[in-house]
Short mmCIF file of C-alpha atoms in Angstrom, two decimals:
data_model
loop_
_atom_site.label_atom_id
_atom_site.label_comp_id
_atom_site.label_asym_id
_atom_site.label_seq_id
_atom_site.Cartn_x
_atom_site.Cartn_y
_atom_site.Cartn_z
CA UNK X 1 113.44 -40.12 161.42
CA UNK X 2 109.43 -40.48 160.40
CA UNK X 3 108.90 -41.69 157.48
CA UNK X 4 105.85 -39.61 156.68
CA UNK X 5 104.95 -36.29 157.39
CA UNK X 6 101.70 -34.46 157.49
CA UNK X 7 101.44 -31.01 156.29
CA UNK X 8 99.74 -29.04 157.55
CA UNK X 9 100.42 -29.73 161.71
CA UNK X 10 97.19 -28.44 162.43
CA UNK X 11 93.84 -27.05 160.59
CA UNK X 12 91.22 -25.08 161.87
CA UNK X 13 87.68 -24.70 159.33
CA UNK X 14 84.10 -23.79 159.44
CA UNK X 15 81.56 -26.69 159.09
CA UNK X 16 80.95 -27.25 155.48
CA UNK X 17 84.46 -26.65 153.95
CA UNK X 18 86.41 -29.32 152.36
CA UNK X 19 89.65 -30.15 154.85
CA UNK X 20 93.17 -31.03 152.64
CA UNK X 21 95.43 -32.90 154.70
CA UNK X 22 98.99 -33.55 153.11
CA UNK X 23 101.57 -36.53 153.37
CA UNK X 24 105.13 -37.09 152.31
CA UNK X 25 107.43 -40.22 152.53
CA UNK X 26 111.04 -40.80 151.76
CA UNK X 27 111.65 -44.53 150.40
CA UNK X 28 109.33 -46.96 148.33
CA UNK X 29 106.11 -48.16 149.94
CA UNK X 30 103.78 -50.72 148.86
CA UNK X 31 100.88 -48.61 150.01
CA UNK X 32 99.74 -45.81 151.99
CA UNK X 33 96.79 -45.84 154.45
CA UNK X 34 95.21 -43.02 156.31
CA UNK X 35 93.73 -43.08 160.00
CA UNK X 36 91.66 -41.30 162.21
CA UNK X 37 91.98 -40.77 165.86
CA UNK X 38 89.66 -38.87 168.27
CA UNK X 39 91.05 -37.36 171.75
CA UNK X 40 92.20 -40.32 174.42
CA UNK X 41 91.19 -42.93 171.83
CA UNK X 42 92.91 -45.05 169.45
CA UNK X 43 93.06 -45.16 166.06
CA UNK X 44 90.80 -45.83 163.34
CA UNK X 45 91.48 -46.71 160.08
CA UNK X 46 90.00 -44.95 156.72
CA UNK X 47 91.15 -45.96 153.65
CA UNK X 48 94.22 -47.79 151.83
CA UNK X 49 95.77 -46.46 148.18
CA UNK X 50 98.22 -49.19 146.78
CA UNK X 51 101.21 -47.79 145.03
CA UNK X 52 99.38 -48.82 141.98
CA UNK X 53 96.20 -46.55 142.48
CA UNK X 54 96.20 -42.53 141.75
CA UNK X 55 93.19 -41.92 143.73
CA UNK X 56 90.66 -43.51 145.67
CA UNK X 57 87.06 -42.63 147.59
CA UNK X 58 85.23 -43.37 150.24
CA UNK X 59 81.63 -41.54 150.89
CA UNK X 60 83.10 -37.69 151.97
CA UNK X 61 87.14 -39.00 151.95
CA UNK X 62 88.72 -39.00 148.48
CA UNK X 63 92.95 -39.74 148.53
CA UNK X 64 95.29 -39.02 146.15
CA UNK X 65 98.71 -40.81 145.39
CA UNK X 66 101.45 -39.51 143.69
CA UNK X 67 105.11 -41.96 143.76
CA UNK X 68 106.71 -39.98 141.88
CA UNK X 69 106.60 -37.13 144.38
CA UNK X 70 106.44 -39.57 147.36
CA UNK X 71 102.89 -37.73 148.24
CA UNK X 72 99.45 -38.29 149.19
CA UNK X 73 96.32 -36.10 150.18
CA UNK X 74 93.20 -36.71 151.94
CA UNK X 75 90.18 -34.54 151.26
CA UNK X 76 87.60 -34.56 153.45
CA UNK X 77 84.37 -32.60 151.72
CA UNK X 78 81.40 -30.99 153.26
CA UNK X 79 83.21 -31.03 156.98
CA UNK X 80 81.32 -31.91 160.11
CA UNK X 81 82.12 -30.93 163.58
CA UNK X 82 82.70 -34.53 164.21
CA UNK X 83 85.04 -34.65 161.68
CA UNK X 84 87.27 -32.76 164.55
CA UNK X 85 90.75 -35.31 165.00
CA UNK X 86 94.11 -36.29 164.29
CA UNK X 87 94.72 -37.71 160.98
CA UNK X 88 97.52 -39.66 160.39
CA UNK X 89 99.30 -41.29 157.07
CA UNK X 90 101.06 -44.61 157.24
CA UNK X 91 103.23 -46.12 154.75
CA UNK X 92 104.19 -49.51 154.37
CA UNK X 93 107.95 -49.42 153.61
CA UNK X 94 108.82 -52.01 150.78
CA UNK X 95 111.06 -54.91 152.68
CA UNK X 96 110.05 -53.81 155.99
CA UNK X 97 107.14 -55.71 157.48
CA UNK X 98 105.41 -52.55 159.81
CA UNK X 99 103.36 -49.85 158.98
CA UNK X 100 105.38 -46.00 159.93
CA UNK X 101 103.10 -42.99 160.97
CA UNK X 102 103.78 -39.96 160.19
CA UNK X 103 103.46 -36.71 163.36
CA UNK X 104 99.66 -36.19 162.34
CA UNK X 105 97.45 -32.98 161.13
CA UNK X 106 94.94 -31.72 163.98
CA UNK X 107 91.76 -30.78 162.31
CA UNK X 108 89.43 -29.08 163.89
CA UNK X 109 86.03 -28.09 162.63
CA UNK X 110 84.30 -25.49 164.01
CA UNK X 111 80.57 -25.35 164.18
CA UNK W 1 83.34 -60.22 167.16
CA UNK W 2 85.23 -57.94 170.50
CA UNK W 3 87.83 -55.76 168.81
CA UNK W 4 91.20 -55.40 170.07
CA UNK W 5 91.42 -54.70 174.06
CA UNK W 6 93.94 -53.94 176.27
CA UNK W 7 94.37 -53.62 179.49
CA UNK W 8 94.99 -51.65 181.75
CA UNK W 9 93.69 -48.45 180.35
CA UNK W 10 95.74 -46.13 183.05
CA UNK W 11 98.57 -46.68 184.63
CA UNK W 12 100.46 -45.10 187.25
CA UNK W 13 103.90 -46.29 188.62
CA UNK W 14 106.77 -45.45 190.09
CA UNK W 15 110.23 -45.03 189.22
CA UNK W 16 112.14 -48.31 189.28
CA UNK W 17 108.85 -50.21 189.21
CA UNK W 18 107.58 -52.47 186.18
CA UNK W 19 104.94 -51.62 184.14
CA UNK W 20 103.10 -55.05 182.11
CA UNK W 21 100.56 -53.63 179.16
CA UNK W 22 98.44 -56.35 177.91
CA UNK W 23 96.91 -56.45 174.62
CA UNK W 24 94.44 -59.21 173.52
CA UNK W 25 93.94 -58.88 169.55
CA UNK W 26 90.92 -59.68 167.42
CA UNK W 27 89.75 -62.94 166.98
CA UNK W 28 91.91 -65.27 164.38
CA UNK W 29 94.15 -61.95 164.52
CA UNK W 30 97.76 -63.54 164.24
CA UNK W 31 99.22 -60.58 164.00
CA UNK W 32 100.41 -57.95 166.57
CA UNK W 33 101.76 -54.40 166.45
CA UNK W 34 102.85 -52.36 170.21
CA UNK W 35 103.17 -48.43 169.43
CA UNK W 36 104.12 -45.69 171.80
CA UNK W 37 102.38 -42.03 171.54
CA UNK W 38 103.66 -39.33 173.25
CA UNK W 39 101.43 -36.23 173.58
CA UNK W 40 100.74 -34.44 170.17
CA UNK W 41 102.53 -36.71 168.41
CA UNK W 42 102.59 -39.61 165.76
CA UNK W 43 102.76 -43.07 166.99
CA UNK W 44 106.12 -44.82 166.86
CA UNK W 45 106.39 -48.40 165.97
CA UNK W 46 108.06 -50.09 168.75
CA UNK W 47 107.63 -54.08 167.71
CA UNK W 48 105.67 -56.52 165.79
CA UNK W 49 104.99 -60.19 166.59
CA UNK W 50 103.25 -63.14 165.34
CA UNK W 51 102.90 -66.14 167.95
CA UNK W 52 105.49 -67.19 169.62
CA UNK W 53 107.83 -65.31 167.51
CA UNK W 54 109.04 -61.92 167.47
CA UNK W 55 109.30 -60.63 163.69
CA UNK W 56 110.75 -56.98 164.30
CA UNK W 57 111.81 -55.31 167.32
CA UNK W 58 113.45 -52.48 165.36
CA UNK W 59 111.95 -49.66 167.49
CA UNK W 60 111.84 -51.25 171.20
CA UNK W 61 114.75 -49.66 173.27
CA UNK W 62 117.70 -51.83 174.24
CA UNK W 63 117.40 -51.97 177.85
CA UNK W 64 114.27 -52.67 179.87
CA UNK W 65 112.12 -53.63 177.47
CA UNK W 66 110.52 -56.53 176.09
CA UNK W 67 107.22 -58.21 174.48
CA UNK W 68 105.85 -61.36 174.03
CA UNK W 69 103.07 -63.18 172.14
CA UNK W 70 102.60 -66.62 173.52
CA UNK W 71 100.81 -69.53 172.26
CA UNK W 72 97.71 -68.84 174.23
CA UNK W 73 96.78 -65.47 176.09
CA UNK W 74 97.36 -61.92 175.53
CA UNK W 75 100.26 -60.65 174.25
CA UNK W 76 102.43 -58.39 176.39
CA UNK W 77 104.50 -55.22 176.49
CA UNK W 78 106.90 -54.92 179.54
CA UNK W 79 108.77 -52.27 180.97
CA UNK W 80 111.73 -52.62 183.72
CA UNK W 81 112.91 -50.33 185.97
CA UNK W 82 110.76 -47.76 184.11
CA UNK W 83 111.32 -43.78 184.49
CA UNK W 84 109.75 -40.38 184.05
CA UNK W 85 110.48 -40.60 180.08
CA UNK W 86 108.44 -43.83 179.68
CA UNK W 87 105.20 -41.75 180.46
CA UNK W 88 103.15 -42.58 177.05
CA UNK W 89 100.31 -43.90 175.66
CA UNK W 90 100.77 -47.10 174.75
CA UNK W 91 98.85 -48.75 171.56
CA UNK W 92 98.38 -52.36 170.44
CA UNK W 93 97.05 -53.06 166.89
CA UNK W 94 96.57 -56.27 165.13
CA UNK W 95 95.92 -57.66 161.90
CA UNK W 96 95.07 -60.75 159.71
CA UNK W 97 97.89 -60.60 157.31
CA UNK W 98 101.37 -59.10 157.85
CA UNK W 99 101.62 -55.80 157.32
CA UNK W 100 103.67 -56.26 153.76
CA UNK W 101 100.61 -57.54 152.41
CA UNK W 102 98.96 -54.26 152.40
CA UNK W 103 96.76 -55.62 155.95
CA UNK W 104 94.97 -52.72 157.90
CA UNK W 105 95.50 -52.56 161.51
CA UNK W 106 92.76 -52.79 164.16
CA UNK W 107 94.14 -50.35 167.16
CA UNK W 108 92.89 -50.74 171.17
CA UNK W 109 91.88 -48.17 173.00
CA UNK W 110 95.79 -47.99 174.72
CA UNK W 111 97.17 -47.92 177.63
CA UNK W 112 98.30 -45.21 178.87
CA UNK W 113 101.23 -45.09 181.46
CA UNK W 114 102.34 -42.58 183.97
CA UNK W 115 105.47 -42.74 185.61
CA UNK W 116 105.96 -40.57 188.78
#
């Protein structure tokens, strides 16, 4: 089964509202990245939180990590249209040497 | 510095044809990853080589498929014999440092393959 999951499966908000995209894992990780990937294209990566780290930003995106609930959020603040994607977490499992994506939260901003 | 390409971009085959995916990664990129998207979903991690070697292969099916990562060229993803169920996008990242080491991966565009 995935390793990570993204809650919610999909998001709909107006331009100018903060998105809040969830992620839980199962097992240990070493760290937890999040991507980015438009329609028919591949993915892009955002940011990386170490198991260490609580929280992390970058410009609008601002992630959260919580072990001991096996959790992370991304925030996205002051959505754009082109914010409009599929966001996906990926853990790196302790031991294993691959990163495991979780099914992805379809945002969509709406002008 | 080009970023990670692969080639073809479409696809279209057959039943019982075979299907090669090529994926060249990013300069002094060591590292490759081959993922498989189906529509609306996550990406699956199908195998992950360095040169010439093949460091996990947890998530490639059994039968009809295979990848390689030679000394020189591109690496490649092949598929045998494929059939409807192999219709999928197809993605290739790589990276600098394994993936252990906390190393973000640098996607292609994929391939995407369609099986008739």
């Amino acid at each position: 089964s995935q390793q990570g999951e993204e809650d919610p499966q999909a998001l709909s908000i107006q331009e100018g509202e903060n998105a809040t995209m969830n992620c839980s894992y199962k097992t240990s990780i070493n760290n937890l990245q999040w991507y980015r990937q438009n329609s028919g294209r591949g993915l892009v990566h955002l940011i990386l939180i170490r198991s260490n780290e609580r929280e992390k930003h970058s410009g609008r995106l601002r992630v959260t990590l919580d072990t001991s609930k096996k959790s992370s959020s991304l925030l996205i603040t002051a959505s754009r249209a082109a914010d409009t994607a599929s966001y996906f977490c990926a853990t790196d499992l302790q031991g294993a040497q691959k990163l495991v994506f979780g099914q992805g939260t379809r945002l969509t901003i709406n002008p | 510095n080009a970023g990670v390409m692969q080639n073809p971009r479409h696809l279209v085959r057959r039943r019982g044809q075979e299907a090669r995916l090529r994926c060249s990664p990013m300069k002094g990129h060591s590292h490759v990853y081959w993922y498989r998207q189906l529509p609306e979903e996550g990406l699956k991690f199908m195998v992950y080589l360095q040169k010439e070697n093949i460091i996990d292969e947890s998530g490639m099916p059994k039968e009809r498929f295979s990848a390689e990562f030679p000394k020189e060229g591109p690496s490649i993803l092949r598929i045998q014999q494929v059939v409807r169920g192999d219709s999928a996008a197809y993605f290739c990242a790589s990276s600098p440092i394994s993936g252990i080491q906390g190393g973000e991966l640098f996607f292609g565009e994929g391939s995407r393959l369609t099986v008739l």
